[in-house]
């Protein structure tokens, strides 16, 4: 098991784990819409599949939020 | 400029603040702020910026007030239904604070007018409701070297950050607009009215911080909150070296508004 942080919350998870799998485990509603930072660096969407999350990593999921005017 | 006795009284609660004082109030009075969209976010932002005595407030919106706006767009009143939003906003601002010079643009913010409109302002507030325009505002402000406050709300949540030249931009965080209808807007999914007030007020506070130079702006950080839990979170974000608009080798060098196929939700087609 490893300890990672997802949006500042501690998460215990079997590491290493593929980013795509972490997205699935965290039940991200629209996986193709989420923006991801690992240890403060944005990951290109095309690299989600090849990105591996290790023990101690800090992962941030950022979501689109579009409303405002009308 | 020198404040009159009346102005010193009007702005006394600002002037009492050690960080603001008379000097800060004069900076606010010298400020030129453009609010894009006089809707859910723009309404509270405009009310507070007007009350604060921002010298010049620009408002751009091509819409008219609709009955369904009144649940959250607090600058518009029941009698304003059918009236141009910029005119409704101008009337309220004049009543709140005659010191403020209001410049209205009864139009939508497009790739054709974007750079021309923002060039006269010190700070821009994004109060729009759709992704293509949010990206357009980002790109125009990056290209024009203008600071801006980004804001988005949905259901019970809000999200905002402030951009200064050289700090992370919207494209650093989100790349490009989501496909039409992939992410709902407020007009599709709804929003708690007070959320608009919370977020628009944060944007107004950032604007006043920028004008006065007080505090630390919400740069390189994305603030999100969920009113159901009332949890606020900030995620530190880093400017992306490969960002298509603000990175080292930008691929976006001229403004181009992406398509929003969801025609019924596109204000420009109404």
GROMACS .gro file of C-alpha atoms in nm:
model
  340
    1UNK     CA    1   0.000   0.000   0.000
    2UNK     CA    2   0.106   0.357  -0.058
    3UNK     CA    3  -0.010   0.693   0.067
    4UNK     CA    4  -0.098   0.959  -0.184
    5UNK     CA    5  -0.286   1.285  -0.168
    6UNK     CA    6  -0.580   1.345  -0.397
    7UNK     CA    7  -0.701   1.707  -0.392
    8UNK     CA    8  -0.535   1.741  -0.053
    9UNK     CA    9  -0.707   1.437   0.096
   10UNK     CA   10  -0.503   1.137   0.208
   11UNK     CA   11  -0.572   0.823   0.014
   12UNK     CA   12  -0.431   0.478   0.079
   13UNK     CA   13  -0.396   0.283  -0.236
   14UNK     CA   14  -0.187   0.007  -0.390
   15UNK     CA   15   0.097   0.187  -0.561
   16UNK     CA   16   0.228   0.217  -0.821
   17UNK     CA   17  -0.099   0.271  -1.001
   18UNK     CA   18  -0.181   0.398  -1.349
   19UNK     CA   19  -0.333   0.747  -1.351
   20UNK     CA   20  -0.626   0.621  -1.558
   21UNK     CA   21  -0.698   0.364  -1.289
   22UNK     CA   22  -0.675   0.624  -1.013
   23UNK     CA   23  -0.925   0.833  -1.208
   24UNK     CA   24  -1.159   0.533  -1.224
   25UNK     CA   25  -1.119   0.449  -0.853
   26UNK     CA   26  -1.197   0.811  -0.761
   27UNK     CA   27  -1.513   0.787  -0.969
   28UNK     CA   28  -1.430   1.100  -1.166
   29UNK     CA   29  -1.758   1.169  -1.343
   30UNK     CA   30  -1.621   1.268  -1.682
   31UNK     CA   31  -1.273   1.120  -1.709
   32UNK     CA   32  -1.217   1.271  -2.052
   33UNK     CA   33  -1.293   1.619  -1.914
   34UNK     CA   34  -1.078   1.622  -1.602
   35UNK     CA   35  -0.749   1.812  -1.578
   36UNK     CA   36  -0.481   1.643  -1.373
   37UNK     CA   37  -0.175   1.774  -1.192
   38UNK     CA   38   0.076   1.533  -1.044
   39UNK     CA   39   0.315   1.692  -0.794
   40UNK     CA   40   0.224   2.034  -0.927
   41UNK     CA   41   0.282   1.956  -1.296
   42UNK     CA   42  -0.004   1.932  -1.542
   43UNK     CA   43  -0.021   1.604  -1.730
   44UNK     CA   44  -0.112   1.615  -2.098
   45UNK     CA   45  -0.432   1.424  -2.160
   46UNK     CA   46  -0.254   1.197  -2.408
   47UNK     CA   47  -0.014   1.097  -2.130
   48UNK     CA   48  -0.281   0.989  -1.879
   49UNK     CA   49  -0.243   0.626  -1.985
   50UNK     CA   50   0.134   0.621  -1.947
   51UNK     CA   51   0.149   0.817  -1.620
   52UNK     CA   52   0.213   0.612  -1.310
   53UNK     CA   53   0.132   0.739  -0.960
   54UNK     CA   54   0.380   0.642  -0.692
   55UNK     CA   55   0.377   0.638  -0.314
   56UNK     CA   56   0.388   0.995  -0.180
   57UNK     CA   57   0.257   1.156  -0.498
   58UNK     CA   58   0.019   1.446  -0.483
   59UNK     CA   59  -0.258   1.435  -0.741
   60UNK     CA   60  -0.503   1.715  -0.816
   61UNK     CA   61  -0.816   1.670  -1.021
   62UNK     CA   62  -0.948   1.995  -1.171
   63UNK     CA   63  -1.296   2.014  -1.318
   64UNK     CA   64  -1.458   2.243  -1.571
   65UNK     CA   65  -1.712   2.482  -1.426
   66UNK     CA   66  -1.869   2.707  -1.679
   67UNK     CA   67  -2.167   2.900  -1.556
   68UNK     CA   68  -2.195   3.266  -1.479
   69UNK     CA   69  -2.393   3.506  -1.686
   70UNK     CA   70  -2.726   3.360  -1.782
   71UNK     CA   71  -0.708   6.309  -0.729
   72UNK     CA   72  -0.825   6.453  -0.398
   73UNK     CA   73  -1.120   6.304  -0.220
   74UNK     CA   74  -1.401   6.541  -0.125
   75UNK     CA   75  -1.544   6.544   0.227
   76UNK     CA   76  -1.842   6.349   0.103
   77UNK     CA   77  -1.619   6.088  -0.055
   78UNK     CA   78  -1.415   6.057   0.263
   79UNK     CA   79  -1.738   5.983   0.447
   80UNK     CA   80  -1.871   5.747   0.180
   81UNK     CA   81  -1.552   5.545   0.171
   82UNK     CA   82  -1.466   5.579   0.540
   83UNK     CA   83  -1.479   5.203   0.604
   84UNK     CA   84  -1.220   5.152   0.331
   85UNK     CA   85  -1.011   5.444   0.447
   86UNK     CA   86  -1.011   5.305   0.801
   87UNK     CA   87  -0.841   4.992   0.675
   88UNK     CA   88  -0.471   5.031   0.733
   89UNK     CA   89  -0.389   4.851   0.411
   90UNK     CA   90  -0.618   5.074   0.205
   91UNK     CA   91  -0.640   5.423   0.350
   92UNK     CA   92  -0.689   5.736   0.144
   93UNK     CA   93  -0.415   5.629  -0.093
   94UNK     CA   94  -0.581   5.295  -0.162
   95UNK     CA   95  -0.919   5.459  -0.212
   96UNK     CA   96  -0.762   5.693  -0.465
   97UNK     CA   97  -0.621   5.392  -0.649
   98UNK     CA   98  -0.970   5.241  -0.657
   99UNK     CA   99  -1.107   5.570  -0.789
  100UNK     CA  100  -0.843   5.571  -1.062
  101UNK     CA  101  -0.919   5.209  -1.156
  102UNK     CA  102  -1.075   5.102  -1.485
  103UNK     CA  103  -1.247   4.765  -1.466
  104UNK     CA  104  -1.433   4.574  -1.735
  105UNK     CA  105  -1.699   4.324  -1.632
  106UNK     CA  106  -1.785   4.081  -1.910
  107UNK     CA  107  -2.141   3.963  -1.864
  108UNK     CA  108  -2.392   4.142  -1.640
  109UNK     CA  109  -2.536   3.815  -1.515
  110UNK     CA  110  -2.498   3.587  -1.217
  111UNK     CA  111  -2.133   3.674  -1.150
  112UNK     CA  112  -2.125   4.017  -1.308
  113UNK     CA  113  -2.423   4.143  -1.106
  114UNK     CA  114  -2.271   4.108  -0.758
  115UNK     CA  115  -1.927   4.205  -0.888
  116UNK     CA  116  -2.067   4.525  -1.040
  117UNK     CA  117  -2.264   4.614  -0.728
  118UNK     CA  118  -1.961   4.585  -0.502
  119UNK     CA  119  -1.722   4.752  -0.745
  120UNK     CA  120  -1.966   5.040  -0.787
  121UNK     CA  121  -2.013   5.075  -0.412
  122UNK     CA  122  -1.635   5.063  -0.367
  123UNK     CA  123  -1.596   5.362  -0.595
  124UNK     CA  124  -1.412   5.211  -0.891
  125UNK     CA  125  -1.366   5.512  -1.116
  126UNK     CA  126  -1.462   5.354  -1.446
  127UNK     CA  127  -1.674   5.044  -1.482
  128UNK     CA  128  -1.717   4.891  -1.826
  129UNK     CA  129  -2.003   4.647  -1.877
  130UNK     CA  130  -2.040   4.431  -2.184
  131UNK     CA  131  -2.345   4.214  -2.240
  132UNK     CA  132  -2.570   4.175  -2.542
  133UNK     CA  133  -2.860   4.016  -2.357
  134UNK     CA  134  -3.183   4.150  -2.219
  135UNK     CA  135  -3.310   4.074  -1.869
  136UNK     CA  136  -3.520   3.759  -1.851
  137UNK     CA  137  -3.755   3.661  -1.569
  138UNK     CA  138  -3.540   3.352  -1.503
  139UNK     CA  139  -3.237   3.576  -1.438
  140UNK     CA  140  -3.382   3.742  -1.130
  141UNK     CA  141  -3.324   3.445  -0.898
  142UNK     CA  142  -2.953   3.537  -0.887
  143UNK     CA  143  -2.869   3.839  -1.105
  144UNK     CA  144  -2.923   4.084  -0.824
  145UNK     CA  145  -2.845   4.400  -1.019
  146UNK     CA  146  -3.164   4.347  -1.225
  147UNK     CA  147  -3.509   4.404  -1.080
  148UNK     CA  148  -3.853   4.273  -1.177
  149UNK     CA  149  -3.936   4.590  -1.369
  150UNK     CA  150  -3.623   4.540  -1.580
  151UNK     CA  151  -3.746   4.227  -1.757
  152UNK     CA  152  -3.704   4.289  -2.129
  153UNK     CA  153  -3.456   4.573  -2.077
  154UNK     CA  154  -3.097   4.552  -2.201
  155UNK     CA  155  -2.882   4.418  -1.919
  156UNK     CA  156  -2.619   4.687  -1.967
  157UNK     CA  157  -2.883   4.960  -1.931
  158UNK     CA  158  -3.037   4.797  -1.627
  159UNK     CA  159  -2.690   4.767  -1.473
  160UNK     CA  160  -2.600   5.125  -1.557
  161UNK     CA  161  -2.913   5.257  -1.385
  162UNK     CA  162  -2.840   5.066  -1.061
  163UNK     CA  163  -2.475   5.166  -1.057
  164UNK     CA  164  -2.572   5.531  -1.096
  165UNK     CA  165  -2.807   5.500  -0.800
  166UNK     CA  166  -2.552   5.327  -0.581
  167UNK     CA  167  -2.267   5.561  -0.660
  168UNK     CA  168  -2.276   5.860  -0.892
  169UNK     CA  169  -1.895   5.882  -0.867
  170UNK     CA  170  -1.864   5.587  -1.102
  171UNK     CA  171  -1.834   5.644  -1.474
  172UNK     CA  172  -2.010   5.360  -1.654
  173UNK     CA  173  -1.923   5.256  -2.007
  174UNK     CA  174  -2.170   5.014  -2.160
  175UNK     CA  175  -2.112   4.787  -2.456
  176UNK     CA  176  -2.439   4.635  -2.565
  177UNK     CA  177  -2.279   4.351  -2.752
  178UNK     CA  178  -2.132   4.010  -2.693
  179UNK     CA  179  -1.761   3.967  -2.640
  180UNK     CA  180  -1.623   3.818  -2.960
  181UNK     CA  181  -1.293   3.750  -3.129
  182UNK     CA  182  -1.355   4.062  -3.338
  183UNK     CA  183  -1.407   4.312  -3.056
  184UNK     CA  184  -1.213   4.147  -2.770
  185UNK     CA  185  -0.872   4.314  -2.794
  186UNK     CA  186  -1.017   4.651  -2.884
  187UNK     CA  187  -1.248   4.649  -2.581
  188UNK     CA  188  -1.005   4.523  -2.315
  189UNK     CA  189  -0.723   4.759  -2.409
  190UNK     CA  190  -0.879   5.050  -2.217
  191UNK     CA  191  -0.907   4.861  -1.887
  192UNK     CA  192  -0.672   4.775  -1.600
  193UNK     CA  193  -0.851   4.460  -1.490
  194UNK     CA  194  -1.114   4.232  -1.642
  195UNK     CA  195  -1.377   4.022  -1.465
  196UNK     CA  196  -1.502   3.713  -1.646
  197UNK     CA  197  -1.870   3.679  -1.565
  198UNK     CA  198  -1.966   3.478  -1.871
  199UNK     CA  199  -2.153   3.152  -1.881
  200UNK     CA  200  -1.995   2.943  -2.154
  201UNK     CA  201  -1.661   2.787  -2.227
  202UNK     CA  202  -1.584   2.932  -2.571
  203UNK     CA  203  -1.610   3.287  -2.433
  204UNK     CA  204  -1.417   3.197  -2.118
  205UNK     CA  205  -1.131   3.073  -2.334
  206UNK     CA  206  -1.162   3.378  -2.555
  207UNK     CA  207  -1.133   3.608  -2.252
  208UNK     CA  208  -0.829   3.413  -2.136
  209UNK     CA  209  -0.658   3.429  -2.474
  210UNK     CA  210  -0.736   3.796  -2.527
  211UNK     CA  211  -0.609   3.890  -2.180
  212UNK     CA  212  -0.291   3.684  -2.221
  213UNK     CA  213  -0.227   3.840  -2.561
  214UNK     CA  214  -0.316   4.188  -2.440
  215UNK     CA  215  -0.113   4.150  -2.120
  216UNK     CA  216  -0.422   4.214  -1.908
  217UNK     CA  217  -0.491   4.075  -1.562
  218UNK     CA  218  -0.829   3.910  -1.514
  219UNK     CA  219  -1.043   3.717  -1.270
  220UNK     CA  220  -1.189   3.391  -1.394
  221UNK     CA  221  -1.511   3.264  -1.246
  222UNK     CA  222  -1.734   2.965  -1.297
  223UNK     CA  223  -2.032   2.830  -1.106
  224UNK     CA  224  -2.250   2.525  -1.135
  225UNK     CA  225  -2.519   2.380  -0.912
  226UNK     CA  226  -2.370   2.426  -0.562
  227UNK     CA  227  -2.011   2.487  -0.666
  228UNK     CA  228  -1.789   2.773  -0.766
  229UNK     CA  229  -1.440   2.806  -0.902
  230UNK     CA  230  -1.213   3.106  -0.951
  231UNK     CA  231  -0.858   3.218  -1.005
  232UNK     CA  232  -0.682   3.542  -1.089
  233UNK     CA  233  -0.441   3.577  -1.378
  234UNK     CA  234  -0.160   3.827  -1.397
  235UNK     CA  235   0.080   3.829  -1.691
  236UNK     CA  236   0.329   3.550  -1.625
  237UNK     CA  237   0.107   3.342  -1.396
  238UNK     CA  238  -0.093   3.032  -1.483
  239UNK     CA  239  -0.376   3.092  -1.729
  240UNK     CA  240  -0.701   2.909  -1.797
  241UNK     CA  241  -0.542   2.712  -2.078
  242UNK     CA  242  -0.256   2.604  -1.849
  243UNK     CA  243  -0.522   2.439  -1.636
  244UNK     CA  244  -0.780   2.321  -1.886
  245UNK     CA  245  -0.620   2.323  -2.230
  246UNK     CA  246  -0.917   2.380  -2.454
  247UNK     CA  247  -1.294   2.407  -2.424
  248UNK     CA  248  -1.485   2.085  -2.363
  249UNK     CA  249  -1.694   1.961  -2.654
  250UNK     CA  250  -2.036   2.126  -2.671
  251UNK     CA  251  -2.275   1.981  -2.412
  252UNK     CA  252  -2.007   1.764  -2.251
  253UNK     CA  253  -2.013   1.984  -1.942
  254UNK     CA  254  -2.345   2.139  -1.844
  255UNK     CA  255  -2.392   2.511  -1.790
  256UNK     CA  256  -2.616   2.674  -1.531
  257UNK     CA  257  -2.894   2.712  -1.784
  258UNK     CA  258  -2.888   2.336  -1.828
  259UNK     CA  259  -2.810   2.208  -1.479
  260UNK     CA  260  -2.918   2.493  -1.253
  261UNK     CA  261  -2.735   2.686  -0.984
  262UNK     CA  262  -2.817   2.803  -0.633
  263UNK     CA  263  -2.858   3.177  -0.669
  264UNK     CA  264  -2.646   3.267  -0.369
  265UNK     CA  265  -2.351   3.075  -0.519
  266UNK     CA  266  -2.336   3.338  -0.791
  267UNK     CA  267  -2.322   3.604  -0.522
  268UNK     CA  268  -2.045   3.423  -0.335
  269UNK     CA  269  -1.827   3.382  -0.640
  270UNK     CA  270  -1.894   3.720  -0.798
  271UNK     CA  271  -1.811   3.881  -0.465
  272UNK     CA  272  -1.480   3.694  -0.449
  273UNK     CA  273  -1.408   3.829  -0.796
  274UNK     CA  274  -1.490   4.182  -0.680
  275UNK     CA  275  -1.258   4.140  -0.381
  276UNK     CA  276  -0.977   4.023  -0.610
  277UNK     CA  277  -1.036   4.326  -0.831
  278UNK     CA  278  -1.009   4.562  -0.534
  279UNK     CA  279  -0.697   4.382  -0.412
  280UNK     CA  280  -0.545   4.424  -0.754
  281UNK     CA  281  -0.629   4.794  -0.771
  282UNK     CA  282  -0.498   4.869  -0.423
  283UNK     CA  283  -0.207   4.624  -0.427
  284UNK     CA  284  -0.326   4.477  -0.099
  285UNK     CA  285  -0.268   4.113  -0.010
  286UNK     CA  286  -0.191   3.815  -0.225
  287UNK     CA  287  -0.397   3.761  -0.536
  288UNK     CA  288  -0.540   3.423  -0.625
  289UNK     CA  289  -0.268   3.367  -0.882
  290UNK     CA  290  -0.124   3.023  -0.953
  291UNK     CA  291  -0.404   2.886  -0.739
  292UNK     CA  292  -0.747   2.757  -0.829
  293UNK     CA  293  -1.007   2.814  -0.559
  294UNK     CA  294  -1.310   2.588  -0.558
  295UNK     CA  295  -1.590   2.564  -0.310
  296UNK     CA  296  -1.891   2.346  -0.262
  297UNK     CA  297  -2.174   2.514  -0.076
  298UNK     CA  298  -2.327   2.182   0.027
  299UNK     CA  299  -2.035   2.114   0.258
  300UNK     CA  300  -1.918   2.478   0.265
  301UNK     CA  301  -1.568   2.352   0.207
  302UNK     CA  302  -1.329   2.587   0.029
  303UNK     CA  303  -1.016   2.447  -0.133
  304UNK     CA  304  -0.728   2.599  -0.319
  305UNK     CA  305  -0.517   2.387  -0.550
  306UNK     CA  306  -0.177   2.529  -0.634
  307UNK     CA  307  -0.131   2.530  -1.007
  308UNK     CA  308   0.180   2.592  -1.208
  309UNK     CA  309   0.206   2.771  -1.538
  310UNK     CA  310   0.245   2.515  -1.813
  311UNK     CA  311   0.562   2.551  -2.016
  312UNK     CA  312   0.379   2.396  -2.310
  313UNK     CA  313   0.063   2.605  -2.269
  314UNK     CA  314  -0.069   2.680  -2.618
  315UNK     CA  315  -0.124   3.050  -2.541
  316UNK     CA  316   0.108   3.158  -2.258
  317UNK     CA  317   0.380   2.894  -2.286
  318UNK     CA  318   0.728   2.927  -2.427
  319UNK     CA  319   0.622   2.848  -2.782
  320UNK     CA  320   0.256   2.944  -2.818
  321UNK     CA  321   0.056   2.785  -3.097
  322UNK     CA  322  -0.239   3.018  -3.045
  323UNK     CA  323  -0.126   3.357  -3.168
  324UNK     CA  324  -0.453   3.507  -3.281
  325UNK     CA  325  -0.799   3.506  -3.135
  326UNK     CA  326  -1.037   3.244  -3.253
  327UNK     CA  327  -1.352   3.160  -3.069
  328UNK     CA  328  -1.425   2.790  -3.063
  329UNK     CA  329  -1.761   2.666  -3.177
  330UNK     CA  330  -2.041   2.618  -2.931
  331UNK     CA  331  -2.276   2.389  -3.114
  332UNK     CA  332  -2.540   2.391  -2.844
  333UNK     CA  333  -2.727   2.665  -3.022
  334UNK     CA  334  -3.008   2.704  -2.774
  335UNK     CA  335  -2.751   2.784  -2.508
  336UNK     CA  336  -2.547   3.018  -2.720
  337UNK     CA  337  -2.640   3.373  -2.633
  338UNK     CA  338  -2.521   3.496  -2.969
  339UNK     CA  339  -2.786   3.303  -3.150
  340UNK     CA  340  -3.076   3.427  -2.946
   0.00000   0.00000   0.00000
